[in-house]
Short mmCIF file of C-alpha atoms in Angstrom, two decimals:
data_model
loop_
_atom_site.label_atom_id
_atom_site.label_comp_id
_atom_site.label_asym_id
_atom_site.label_seq_id
_atom_site.Cartn_x
_atom_site.Cartn_y
_atom_site.Cartn_z
CA MET K 1 193.05 36.07 -117.67
CA ILE K 2 194.90 33.54 -115.52
CA GLU K 3 197.38 36.19 -114.41
CA SER K 4 194.59 38.41 -113.10
CA LYS K 5 193.23 35.51 -111.00
CA ASN K 6 196.71 35.00 -109.55
CA ASP K 7 196.90 38.72 -108.80
CA THR K 8 193.50 38.55 -107.13
CA SER K 9 194.48 35.57 -105.00
CA LYS K 10 197.78 37.25 -104.05
CA ASN K 11 195.90 40.40 -103.09
CA LEU K 12 193.46 38.30 -101.08
CA GLU K 13 196.32 36.54 -99.30
CA LYS K 14 197.95 39.88 -98.51
CA ALA K 15 194.66 41.24 -97.19
CA LEU K 16 194.08 38.14 -95.04
CA GLN K 17 197.62 38.39 -93.70
CA ALA K 18 197.09 42.07 -92.89
CA LEU K 19 193.82 41.17 -91.13
CA LYS K 20 195.56 38.53 -89.01
CA GLN K 21 198.29 41.00 -88.08
CA ALA K 22 195.71 43.63 -87.16
CA GLN K 23 193.81 41.10 -85.04
CA GLN K 24 197.05 40.16 -83.28
CA ARG K 25 197.81 43.83 -82.58
CA VAL K 26 194.31 44.26 -81.14
CA ALA K 27 194.75 41.14 -78.97
CA ASN K 28 198.15 42.38 -77.76
CA GLU K 29 196.76 45.81 -76.93
CA LYS K 30 193.85 44.26 -75.00
CA LYS K 31 196.33 42.10 -73.13
CA LYS K 32 198.40 45.17 -72.23
CA GLN K 33 195.29 47.03 -71.06
CA ASN K 34 194.17 44.07 -68.93
CA GLU K 35 197.63 43.73 -67.42
CA LYS K 36 197.71 47.44 -66.62
CA LYS K 37 194.27 47.22 -65.00
CA ARG K 38 195.27 44.11 -63.03
CA LYS K 39 198.44 45.81 -61.75
CA ALA K 40 196.45 48.85 -60.64
CA GLU K 41 193.88 46.64 -58.88
CA ASN K 42 196.58 44.61 -57.16
CA HIS K 43 198.34 47.77 -56.02
CA HIS K 44 195.06 49.09 -54.64
CA LYS K 45 194.44 45.82 -52.77
CA TYR K 46 197.95 45.98 -51.32
CA ILE K 47 197.40 49.56 -50.14
CA MET K 48 194.01 48.70 -48.64
CA GLY K 49 195.50 45.75 -46.80
CA GLY K 50 198.19 48.03 -45.39
CA ILE K 51 195.56 50.44 -44.15
CA VAL K 52 193.66 47.66 -42.40
CA VAL K 53 196.86 46.47 -40.70
CA LYS K 54 197.76 50.04 -39.71
CA TYR K 55 194.48 50.73 -37.93
CA PHE K 56 193.68 47.16 -36.90
CA PRO K 57 196.99 45.42 -36.14
CA ASP K 58 195.24 42.36 -34.68
CA CYS K 59 193.65 41.62 -38.05
CA TYR K 60 195.99 38.67 -38.63
CA ARG K 61 194.31 36.82 -35.76
CA TYR K 62 191.08 36.54 -37.74
CA ASP K 63 190.19 34.61 -40.85
CA GLU K 64 188.56 36.24 -43.88
CA GLY K 65 185.00 35.55 -42.78
CA GLU K 66 185.57 37.02 -39.34
CA LEU K 67 187.26 40.09 -40.81
CA ASN K 68 184.34 40.57 -43.17
CA ARG K 69 181.94 40.55 -40.22
CA ILE K 70 184.10 42.98 -38.21
CA LEU K 71 184.60 45.44 -41.05
CA SER K 72 180.98 45.23 -42.16
CA ALA K 73 179.79 46.09 -38.67
CA ALA K 74 182.34 48.89 -38.31
CA LEU K 75 181.38 50.43 -41.65
CA GLN K 76 177.69 50.42 -40.71
CA THR K 77 178.15 52.52 -37.59
CA ARG K 78 176.67 56.01 -37.65
CA GLU K 79 180.05 57.61 -37.06
CA CYS K 80 181.65 55.78 -39.98
CA GLN K 81 178.71 56.60 -42.27
CA GLN K 82 179.02 60.28 -41.35
CA ILE K 83 182.73 60.28 -42.15
CA ILE K 84 182.10 58.54 -45.48
CA SER K 85 179.45 61.12 -46.39
CA LYS K 86 181.75 63.98 -45.41
CA ILE K 87 184.62 62.60 -47.51
CA LYS K 88 182.32 62.08 -50.51
CA ALA K 89 181.09 65.66 -50.24
CA GLU K 90 184.65 66.98 -49.99
CA SER K 91 185.77 64.98 -53.01
CA ARG K 92 182.83 66.30 -55.07
CA GLU K 93 183.89 69.85 -54.22
CA THR K 94 187.56 69.38 -55.11
CA THR K 95 187.42 66.87 -57.98
CA PRO K 96 186.10 67.93 -61.39
CA PRO K 97 183.70 65.42 -62.99
CA GLN K 98 185.52 62.67 -64.85
CA SER K 99 184.62 61.95 -68.44
CA THR K 100 183.80 58.32 -69.11
CA LEU K 101 184.18 56.44 -72.33
CA PRO K 102 181.01 54.55 -73.26
CA ASN K 103 182.74 51.27 -74.15
CA ALA K 104 185.62 51.38 -71.67
CA GLU K 105 184.03 49.01 -69.16
CA SER K 106 182.72 46.48 -71.67
CA GLU K 107 186.14 46.16 -73.32
CA SER K 108 188.00 45.76 -70.06
CA GLU K 109 185.64 43.05 -68.80
CA GLY K 110 185.78 40.96 -71.95
CA GLY K 111 189.35 39.71 -71.77
CA THR K 112 189.98 38.87 -68.14
CA GLU K 113 191.84 35.64 -67.48
#
C-alpha cells in the first residue's frame, strides 16, 4: 500500500514537472512571436521614416508635434484622399483576401513588454 502511494506521488511529480516544462515552452514561444512582431514593426517604422525623409527632406527641422500637424493636414487633402482610395481599390483587385486566425490578435497583445 505504501509503495503505491510513493508511485502516485512520483507520477504526480513527473506530471507537475512536465506541466512546468510545457508552460516554459509556451512562454518561450510567445516571447519568440512577440520578438518577431516587434522586429517587423520596427522595420516598418524605419521604412516609413525613410519615406518621409525622401519626400520631405526638411522634416528634421520640425519636432514630432509639428510633423504630426503637417502630415495630418497633407493626408486630409482631396488629392491625397483620392490617391489613397485608388491604391486601396488597386490592392483589393490584386490581393486575394487574407485568412485571419480568430485568436491571433488577442495572443499577440497579451505579452508585450
